[in-house]
Amino acid sequence: MSDATTPAIVLGHRFADEVPEMAMPWQAAEPPAPRLLVLNEPLAAELGLDAGWLRTDDGVRFLAGVNVPAGAKPVAQAYAGHQFGGYSPRLGDGRALLLGELGDRDLHLKGSGRTPFARGGDGLAAVGPMLREYVISEAMHALGIPTTRSLAVIATGKSIVRENLAPGAVLVRVAASHLRVGSFQFARATGDDDLLRRLTGLAISRHHPGAGDALGLYRAVVGAQAGLIARWMLTGFIHGVMNTDNMTISGETIDYGPCAFMDVFDPATVFSSIDEGGRYAYGNQPAIAQWNLARLAEALLPLLDDDQERAIEKATESLAEFRGQYAAATLTGFRAKLGLTGRDDIDDATLTSLSEDLLGLLKSEKADFTSFFRTLAAAEDLGAFEDWGKRWRALGPDTGAMNRVNPVYIPRNHLVEEALGAATDGDLDPLHRLLEVITQPFTERPGLDRFAEPAPPDFGTYRTFCGT
């Protein structure tokens, strides 16, 4: 960046320096006509970036990865992964690029062109899927769920081929890091224990500094993921593609492809068009997370103990903690959702029975998962839920507190599709309106009724796609 008006931006390169075997030096493809579609100004301020400058031509070229600061080392990251249960030893950033670390967070691109990991793909992305990740990740952040963030989406000025021609885009993503279970699977597959040890040290220092060693790291990741998946379940979020390369070591939600929020409560709910067997259905998410964590344990075995049998025993004991931690986090969440936080006189068994009975009723009555809890806090007559409601009211819930944890606004699927369709056609107003609503999810406001309502009957069966 030679322009004297350009801010002094320093991008670190710890990943490239500490595990160079997993970092392929690469450059973003130059888009023919880059144009900023949406910029997350509050996030830019958190990162110490000048939002005004980011909106300039030079700023947009920086966001697109074309003008990188002197000394930066952009790389495509190598990782492996189990995808729908099948192991792929070499995946990596096929259409993505780690520009570097900005402070303690990664600055990362999606849709920035082919890399050596592209596996026949074009390395590009479309406006719709990149805006979907922006919308859903910012909604998750507003809901208090650990997540990667979206800094910007840039139209490239290039049409890409999918089912039809679609306008191309680049997403600028911010994350605590992009270390994932698949990163450790890749390192283990090399047979290089020193690489695995360095990767483990990097993960500890960046995310779990109190872990101490590989076993401590593993237990920390188990705990972080147990808490994360509980939060997904408590908000009706369905990730849709929980491959091991999509599970972070930090405990952040990552890679919003065929994701969606559930309307009618049903544990079998699947939105992804490629998940034909329902592997990643809403109700399967805790078990899949535990399965993924078992794959992390396998990757870490050489560092857990010199004796393989003892290493397996340590890993098994640590993985067994997931179920209890997930159950505890879920129960804590339901205490809050039902207005019973701080009530030591209500034991876990009572709360568990109450919650499980409620979930059974929600399914049988085909109730909307999100709006039910807001209605519960206000309604005197609960209709088909009245008998259950009598048990709940007898516990003396704090209904005022319920509205501080139960959202009134989430990214309803029909509203997301409406906004993305308009944006793809050049109208960004519905997108900005939706963002304004969902980033304040707990505060009910006049004139926003349609944003709190389930999809209309004519919306039909909803299907999402991976956004490739």
Coordinates of C-alpha atoms in Angstrom, one line a residue:
M1 CA 0.0 0.0 0.0
S2 CA 1.9 3.0 -1.2
D3 CA -0.8 5.6 -0.8
A4 CA 0.2 8.0 1.9
T5 CA -3.4 8.3 3.1
T6 CA -3.7 4.6 3.7
P7 CA -3.9 3.8 7.4
A8 CA -1.0 1.8 8.9
I9 CA -2.5 -1.7 9.2
V10 CA -0.4 -4.5 10.5
L11 CA -1.4 -8.1 9.8
G12 CA 0.4 -10.7 11.9
H13 CA 1.3 -14.1 10.5
R14 CA 1.6 -16.5 13.5
F15 CA -0.1 -19.4 11.7
A16 CA 2.1 -19.1 8.7
D17 CA 5.2 -18.8 10.9
E18 CA 4.5 -21.5 13.5
V19 CA 3.0 -24.2 11.2
P20 CA 4.4 -23.4 7.8
E21 CA 3.7 -27.0 6.7
M22 CA 0.0 -26.1 6.8
A23 CA 0.2 -22.7 5.2
M24 CA 0.3 -22.3 1.4
P25 CA 1.4 -18.7 0.4
W26 CA -1.2 -17.4 -1.9
Q27 CA -2.8 -14.2 -3.2
A28 CA -6.4 -13.3 -3.8
A29 CA -7.6 -13.1 -7.3
E30 CA -8.2 -9.5 -8.4
P31 CA -11.9 -8.8 -8.9
P32 CA -12.7 -6.9 -12.1
A33 CA -15.0 -4.3 -10.4
P34 CA -15.0 -4.6 -6.6
R35 CA -17.9 -2.8 -4.9
L36 CA -18.8 -2.8 -1.2
L37 CA -22.2 -4.2 -0.5
V38 CA -22.3 -4.2 3.3
L39 CA -19.8 -3.1 5.9
N40 CA -20.0 -4.0 9.6
E41 CA -19.0 -0.6 11.1
P42 CA -19.2 -1.6 14.8
L43 CA -16.9 -4.6 14.1
A44 CA -14.5 -2.4 12.1
A45 CA -14.2 -0.1 15.1
E46 CA -13.5 -3.1 17.4
L47 CA -10.7 -4.1 15.1
G48 CA -9.3 -0.6 15.0
L49 CA -10.1 -0.1 11.3
D50 CA -11.4 3.2 9.9
A51 CA -14.8 2.5 8.4
G52 CA -14.6 5.7 6.3
W53 CA -11.4 4.5 4.7
L54 CA -12.8 1.0 4.2
R55 CA -15.5 2.5 2.0
T56 CA -12.9 4.1 -0.3
D57 CA -11.6 2.3 -3.4
D58 CA -8.3 1.6 -1.6
G59 CA -10.2 0.3 1.4
V60 CA -12.4 -2.0 -0.7
R61 CA -9.3 -3.4 -2.4
F62 CA -7.8 -4.1 1.0
L63 CA -10.9 -5.9 2.0
A64 CA -10.9 -7.9 -1.2
G65 CA -7.3 -9.0 -0.4
V66 CA -5.8 -7.3 -3.4
N67 CA -4.0 -4.5 -1.6
V68 CA -2.4 -6.2 1.5
P69 CA -0.2 -4.4 3.9
A70 CA 3.6 -4.7 3.6
G71 CA 4.9 -7.6 5.6
A72 CA 1.6 -9.6 5.4
K73 CA 1.8 -13.3 4.5
P74 CA -1.6 -14.3 3.0
V75 CA -2.0 -18.1 3.0
A76 CA -4.4 -20.8 2.2
Q77 CA -4.7 -23.1 5.2
A78 CA -4.4 -26.9 4.9
Y79 CA -6.7 -29.2 6.9
A80 CA -8.4 -32.6 6.5
G81 CA -11.9 -33.6 7.6
H82 CA -14.7 -36.0 7.9
Q83 CA -17.4 -34.9 5.5
F84 CA -20.8 -36.6 6.2
G85 CA -18.7 -39.3 7.9
G86 CA -16.3 -39.9 5.1
Y87 CA -12.7 -39.0 5.6
S88 CA -10.8 -36.6 3.2
P89 CA -7.1 -36.3 4.0
R90 CA -6.6 -33.1 2.1
L91 CA -9.3 -30.4 2.1
G92 CA -8.0 -26.9 2.9
D93 CA -9.0 -23.5 1.9
G94 CA -10.2 -24.1 -1.7
R95 CA -11.7 -20.7 -2.1
A96 CA -10.5 -18.9 1.0
L97 CA -7.5 -17.0 2.2
L98 CA -6.2 -16.1 5.6
L99 CA -4.9 -12.5 5.1
G100 CA -3.4 -12.6 8.6
E101 CA -4.1 -11.8 12.2
L102 CA -5.4 -8.4 13.1
G103 CA -4.6 -8.2 16.8
D104 CA -5.8 -11.5 18.3
R105 CA -8.3 -12.3 15.5
D106 CA -8.0 -13.7 12.0
L107 CA -8.9 -11.7 8.9
H108 CA -10.1 -14.2 6.4
L109 CA -11.7 -14.2 2.9
K110 CA -14.2 -16.5 1.3
G111 CA -14.7 -16.5 -2.5
S112 CA -11.3 -14.9 -3.3
G113 CA -10.3 -17.3 -6.0
R114 CA -8.9 -20.8 -6.6
T115 CA -6.1 -22.1 -4.4
P116 CA -4.1 -25.3 -4.6
F117 CA -6.8 -26.8 -2.4
A118 CA -9.6 -26.0 -4.8
R119 CA -10.1 -29.6 -5.9
G120 CA -11.7 -28.7 -9.2
G121 CA -13.8 -25.9 -7.8
D122 CA -13.7 -22.4 -9.3
G123 CA -12.8 -20.8 -6.0
L124 CA -15.6 -18.2 -6.2
A125 CA -18.7 -17.4 -4.3
A126 CA -22.1 -15.8 -5.0
V127 CA -23.6 -12.8 -3.5
G128 CA -26.6 -14.7 -1.9
P129 CA -24.6 -17.2 0.1
M130 CA -22.0 -14.6 1.3
L131 CA -24.8 -12.3 2.5
R132 CA -26.5 -15.3 4.2
E133 CA -23.3 -15.8 6.3
Y134 CA -23.2 -12.1 7.1
V135 CA -26.8 -12.1 8.2
I136 CA -26.8 -15.3 10.2
S137 CA -23.4 -14.8 11.9
E138 CA -24.4 -11.3 13.0
A139 CA -27.7 -12.6 14.3
M140 CA -25.8 -15.3 16.3
H141 CA -23.5 -12.7 17.8
A142 CA -26.5 -10.6 18.8
L143 CA -28.0 -13.7 20.5
G144 CA -24.9 -14.2 22.5
I145 CA -23.8 -17.4 20.7
P146 CA -20.0 -17.7 20.1
T147 CA -19.4 -17.1 16.4
T148 CA -17.2 -16.0 13.7
R149 CA -18.1 -12.5 12.6
S150 CA -18.7 -10.9 9.2
L151 CA -16.8 -7.6 8.5
A152 CA -17.9 -7.0 4.9
V153 CA -19.3 -8.5 1.7
I154 CA -17.9 -7.2 -1.6
A155 CA -19.4 -7.7 -5.0
T156 CA -16.7 -8.7 -7.4
G157 CA -18.3 -7.6 -10.7
K158 CA -17.9 -11.1 -12.1
S159 CA -20.7 -13.5 -12.8
I160 CA -20.2 -17.1 -11.6
V161 CA -21.8 -20.3 -12.8
R162 CA -24.0 -22.2 -10.3
E163 CA -27.4 -23.5 -11.1
N164 CA -27.7 -20.3 -13.1
L165 CA -25.4 -17.3 -13.6
A166 CA -25.0 -15.4 -10.3
P167 CA -23.2 -12.3 -9.3
G168 CA -19.9 -13.0 -7.5
A169 CA -18.9 -11.8 -4.1
V170 CA -16.2 -12.1 -1.4
L171 CA -17.0 -12.4 2.3
V172 CA -14.5 -10.8 4.8
R173 CA -14.7 -12.9 7.9
V174 CA -13.2 -12.4 11.4
A175 CA -12.6 -15.2 13.8
A176 CA -10.7 -16.0 17.0
S177 CA -8.8 -18.3 14.6
H178 CA -9.6 -20.8 11.9
L179 CA -8.0 -23.7 13.7
R180 CA -10.4 -26.6 13.6
V181 CA -10.7 -30.3 14.3
G182 CA -9.7 -30.9 10.7
S183 CA -6.4 -29.0 11.2
F184 CA -5.4 -31.5 13.8
Q185 CA -6.5 -34.4 11.6
F186 CA -4.2 -33.1 8.9
A187 CA -1.3 -32.7 11.2
R188 CA -1.7 -36.2 12.6
A189 CA -1.9 -37.7 9.1
T190 CA 1.5 -36.3 8.2
G191 CA 3.0 -38.5 10.9
D192 CA 5.0 -35.5 12.1
D193 CA 4.6 -35.3 15.9
D194 CA 6.6 -32.1 16.0
L195 CA 4.1 -30.4 13.7
L196 CA 1.2 -31.8 15.8
R197 CA 3.0 -30.4 18.9
R198 CA 3.5 -27.0 17.4
L199 CA -0.1 -26.8 16.3
T200 CA -1.3 -27.8 19.7
G201 CA 0.9 -25.1 21.3
L202 CA -0.5 -22.5 18.9
A203 CA -4.1 -23.5 19.8
I204 CA -3.3 -23.4 23.5
S205 CA -1.8 -20.0 23.4
R206 CA -4.5 -18.5 21.2
H207 CA -7.6 -20.0 22.8
H208 CA -7.1 -21.9 26.0
P209 CA -3.9 -20.5 27.7
G210 CA -4.8 -22.3 30.9
A211 CA -4.8 -25.7 29.3
G212 CA -1.2 -26.4 29.8
D213 CA -0.8 -29.5 27.6
A214 CA -2.6 -31.5 24.9
L215 CA -4.9 -33.2 27.3
G216 CA -5.8 -29.9 28.9
L217 CA -6.5 -28.5 25.4
Y218 CA -8.7 -31.4 24.5
R219 CA -10.7 -31.1 27.7
A220 CA -11.1 -27.3 27.1
V221 CA -12.3 -27.9 23.5
V222 CA -14.8 -30.5 24.8
G223 CA -16.2 -28.0 27.3
A224 CA -16.3 -25.2 24.7
Q225 CA -18.2 -27.3 22.2
A226 CA -20.6 -28.6 24.8
G227 CA -21.6 -25.1 25.7
L228 CA -21.8 -24.0 22.1
I229 CA -24.0 -26.8 20.9
A230 CA -26.3 -26.3 23.9
R231 CA -26.8 -22.7 22.8
W232 CA -27.6 -23.8 19.3
M233 CA -30.2 -26.1 20.6
L234 CA -31.7 -23.5 22.9
T235 CA -32.3 -21.1 20.0
G236 CA -33.4 -23.7 17.4
F237 CA -30.3 -23.2 15.2
I238 CA -29.4 -25.9 12.7
H239 CA -25.9 -25.7 11.3
G240 CA -26.5 -28.1 8.5
V241 CA -23.0 -29.3 7.7
M242 CA -21.2 -30.3 10.9
N243 CA -18.2 -31.9 9.3
T244 CA -15.0 -32.0 11.4
D245 CA -13.5 -29.2 9.3
N246 CA -16.4 -27.0 10.4
M247 CA -15.7 -27.5 14.2
T248 CA -13.4 -24.9 15.7
I249 CA -10.9 -25.3 18.5
S250 CA -12.0 -21.9 19.9
G251 CA -15.6 -22.9 20.3
E252 CA -17.0 -20.4 17.8
T253 CA -19.6 -21.3 15.2
I254 CA -18.1 -21.3 11.7
D255 CA -19.0 -21.8 8.1
Y256 CA -22.6 -20.8 7.6
G257 CA -23.6 -22.8 4.5
P258 CA -27.0 -24.5 4.6
C259 CA -27.8 -23.2 8.0
A260 CA -31.2 -22.0 9.2
F261 CA -33.3 -21.5 12.3
M262 CA -36.1 -23.9 13.0
D263 CA -39.7 -22.6 12.9
V264 CA -42.0 -25.5 13.9
F265 CA -40.3 -27.6 16.6
D266 CA -39.3 -31.0 15.4
P267 CA -36.0 -32.7 16.3
A268 CA -35.9 -34.3 12.8
T269 CA -35.8 -30.9 11.1
V270 CA -33.3 -30.8 8.2
F271 CA -33.0 -27.9 5.8
S272 CA -29.8 -28.8 3.8
S273 CA -30.5 -30.1 0.3
I274 CA -27.5 -32.4 0.5
D275 CA -28.3 -34.0 3.9
E276 CA -30.6 -36.6 2.5
G277 CA -30.2 -39.0 5.4
G278 CA -30.6 -36.3 8.1
R279 CA -27.2 -36.9 9.6
Y280 CA -27.0 -33.2 10.7
A281 CA -30.7 -32.8 11.7
Y282 CA -31.4 -30.5 14.6
G283 CA -31.8 -33.3 17.2
N284 CA -28.6 -35.0 16.1
Q285 CA -26.3 -32.1 16.7
P286 CA -25.1 -33.0 20.2
A287 CA -24.3 -36.5 19.2
I288 CA -22.5 -35.4 16.0
A289 CA -20.5 -32.9 18.1
Q290 CA -19.4 -35.7 20.4
W291 CA -18.5 -37.8 17.3
N292 CA -16.4 -35.0 15.9
L293 CA -14.6 -34.6 19.3
A294 CA -13.7 -38.3 19.2
R295 CA -11.9 -37.6 15.9
L296 CA -10.0 -34.8 17.6
A297 CA -9.0 -37.2 20.3
E298 CA -7.7 -39.6 17.8
A299 CA -5.6 -36.9 16.2
L300 CA -4.1 -35.9 19.6
L301 CA -3.3 -39.4 20.9
P302 CA 0.5 -39.2 20.3
L303 CA 0.6 -36.1 22.6
L304 CA -1.7 -37.5 25.4
D305 CA 0.6 -40.3 26.5
D306 CA 3.6 -42.2 25.2
D307 CA 1.6 -45.4 25.9
Q308 CA -1.2 -45.7 23.4
E309 CA -3.5 -47.6 25.7
R310 CA -3.1 -44.9 28.4
A311 CA -3.6 -42.2 25.8
I312 CA -6.9 -43.8 24.7
E313 CA -8.0 -44.1 28.3
K314 CA -7.3 -40.4 29.0
A315 CA -9.1 -39.3 25.8
T316 CA -12.1 -41.5 26.5
E317 CA -12.4 -40.2 30.0
S318 CA -12.2 -36.6 28.8
L319 CA -14.7 -37.1 26.0
A320 CA -17.2 -38.6 28.5
E321 CA -17.3 -35.2 30.1
F322 CA -19.1 -33.8 27.0
R323 CA -22.5 -35.3 27.8
G324 CA -22.6 -34.0 31.4
Q325 CA -21.4 -30.6 30.4
Y326 CA -23.9 -30.4 27.5
A327 CA -26.7 -31.4 29.8
A328 CA -25.7 -28.9 32.4
A329 CA -25.5 -26.1 29.9
T330 CA -28.9 -27.1 28.4
L331 CA -30.5 -27.2 31.8
T332 CA -29.1 -23.8 32.7
G333 CA -30.4 -22.4 29.4
F334 CA -33.9 -23.8 30.1
R335 CA -33.9 -22.3 33.6
A336 CA -33.4 -18.9 31.9
K337 CA -35.9 -19.5 29.1
L338 CA -38.6 -20.5 31.6
G339 CA -37.8 -17.7 34.1
L340 CA -36.5 -19.9 36.8
T341 CA -32.9 -18.7 37.1
G342 CA -31.6 -18.5 40.6
R343 CA -34.3 -20.7 42.1
D344 CA -32.3 -23.2 44.2
D345 CA -35.5 -24.7 45.5
I346 CA -36.2 -26.1 42.0
D347 CA -34.0 -29.2 41.6
D348 CA -32.6 -30.4 38.3
A349 CA -34.9 -33.4 38.2
T350 CA -38.0 -31.2 38.3
L351 CA -36.6 -28.8 35.7
T352 CA -35.6 -31.7 33.4
S353 CA -39.1 -33.2 33.6
L354 CA -40.7 -29.9 32.9
S355 CA -38.4 -29.2 30.0
E356 CA -38.7 -32.6 28.4
D357 CA -42.5 -32.5 28.7
L358 CA -42.6 -29.1 27.1
L359 CA -40.5 -30.2 24.2
G360 CA -42.8 -33.2 23.6
L361 CA -45.8 -30.8 23.5
L362 CA -44.0 -28.4 21.2
K363 CA -43.5 -31.2 18.8
S364 CA -47.0 -32.7 19.0
E365 CA -48.6 -29.3 18.7
K366 CA -46.3 -28.2 15.8
A367 CA -45.6 -25.0 17.8
D368 CA -43.2 -22.3 16.6
F369 CA -40.1 -22.7 18.8
T370 CA -39.1 -19.1 19.0
S371 CA -42.4 -17.3 19.5
F372 CA -43.7 -19.9 22.0
F373 CA -41.4 -18.6 24.8
R374 CA -42.4 -15.0 24.2
T375 CA -46.0 -16.0 24.2
L376 CA -45.5 -18.0 27.4
A377 CA -44.2 -15.0 29.3
A378 CA -47.3 -13.0 28.4
A379 CA -50.2 -15.4 27.9
E380 CA -52.8 -16.2 30.6
D381 CA -54.4 -19.0 28.5
L382 CA -52.0 -21.4 27.0
G383 CA -54.5 -23.5 25.2
A384 CA -53.2 -27.0 24.6
F385 CA -50.3 -26.2 26.9
E386 CA -52.5 -25.2 29.8
D387 CA -52.0 -28.3 31.9
W388 CA -48.2 -28.0 31.5
G389 CA -48.6 -24.3 32.2
K390 CA -50.2 -24.9 35.6
R391 CA -47.1 -26.9 36.7
W392 CA -44.8 -24.1 35.4
R393 CA -46.8 -21.3 37.0
A394 CA -46.8 -23.1 40.3
L395 CA -43.0 -22.7 40.4
G396 CA -43.3 -18.9 40.4
P397 CA -41.4 -18.0 37.2
D398 CA -40.0 -14.5 36.6
T399 CA -41.7 -13.7 33.3
G400 CA -40.0 -10.4 33.0
A401 CA -36.6 -12.0 32.9
M402 CA -37.7 -14.4 30.2
N403 CA -37.9 -11.7 27.6
R404 CA -34.2 -10.9 28.2
V405 CA -33.1 -14.3 27.0
N406 CA -35.9 -15.4 24.6
P407 CA -35.6 -13.5 21.3
V408 CA -38.6 -12.1 19.5
Y409 CA -36.6 -11.7 16.3
I410 CA -34.5 -14.3 14.6
P411 CA -33.5 -14.6 10.9
R412 CA -36.8 -16.2 9.8
N413 CA -36.1 -18.3 6.7
H414 CA -38.7 -16.6 4.5
L415 CA -37.3 -13.1 5.4
V416 CA -33.7 -14.2 4.8
E417 CA -34.7 -15.5 1.3
E418 CA -36.6 -12.3 0.6
A419 CA -33.7 -10.1 1.5
L420 CA -31.1 -12.2 -0.3
G421 CA -33.3 -12.3 -3.4
A422 CA -33.6 -8.6 -3.4
A423 CA -29.9 -8.1 -2.8
T424 CA -29.0 -10.4 -5.7
D425 CA -31.2 -8.2 -7.9
G426 CA -29.4 -5.1 -6.6
D427 CA -31.8 -3.9 -3.9
L428 CA -30.1 -3.9 -0.5
D429 CA -32.8 -2.1 1.5
P430 CA -34.5 -5.4 2.7
L431 CA -31.2 -6.7 3.8
H432 CA -30.3 -3.6 5.8
R433 CA -33.8 -3.6 7.4
L434 CA -33.5 -7.3 8.3
L435 CA -30.0 -6.7 9.9
E436 CA -31.4 -3.7 11.9
V437 CA -34.1 -6.0 13.3
I438 CA -32.2 -9.2 14.1
T439 CA -29.2 -7.4 15.7
Q440 CA -31.5 -6.3 18.5
P441 CA -33.3 -9.6 18.9
F442 CA -34.7 -9.2 22.4
T443 CA -36.4 -5.8 22.2
E444 CA -39.9 -5.8 20.8
R445 CA -40.5 -2.7 18.7
P446 CA -43.7 -1.4 17.0
G447 CA -44.1 -1.9 13.3
L448 CA -42.0 -5.1 13.2
D449 CA -44.7 -7.7 13.6
R450 CA -43.9 -9.5 10.3
F451 CA -40.3 -10.0 11.5
A452 CA -41.6 -12.0 14.6
E453 CA -44.1 -14.2 12.7
P454 CA -43.5 -17.7 11.3
A455 CA -43.4 -18.2 7.6
P456 CA -46.7 -18.0 5.8
P457 CA -48.4 -21.3 4.7
D458 CA -47.5 -20.7 1.1
F459 CA -43.7 -20.5 1.8
G460 CA -43.6 -24.3 1.4
T461 CA -40.8 -26.7 2.2
Y462 CA -37.6 -24.8 2.8
R463 CA -34.3 -26.1 1.4
T464 CA -30.9 -24.6 1.8
F465 CA -27.7 -25.1 -0.2
C466 CA -24.0 -25.2 0.7
G467 CA -23.4 -22.0 -1.2
T468 CA -20.6 -23.3 -3.4

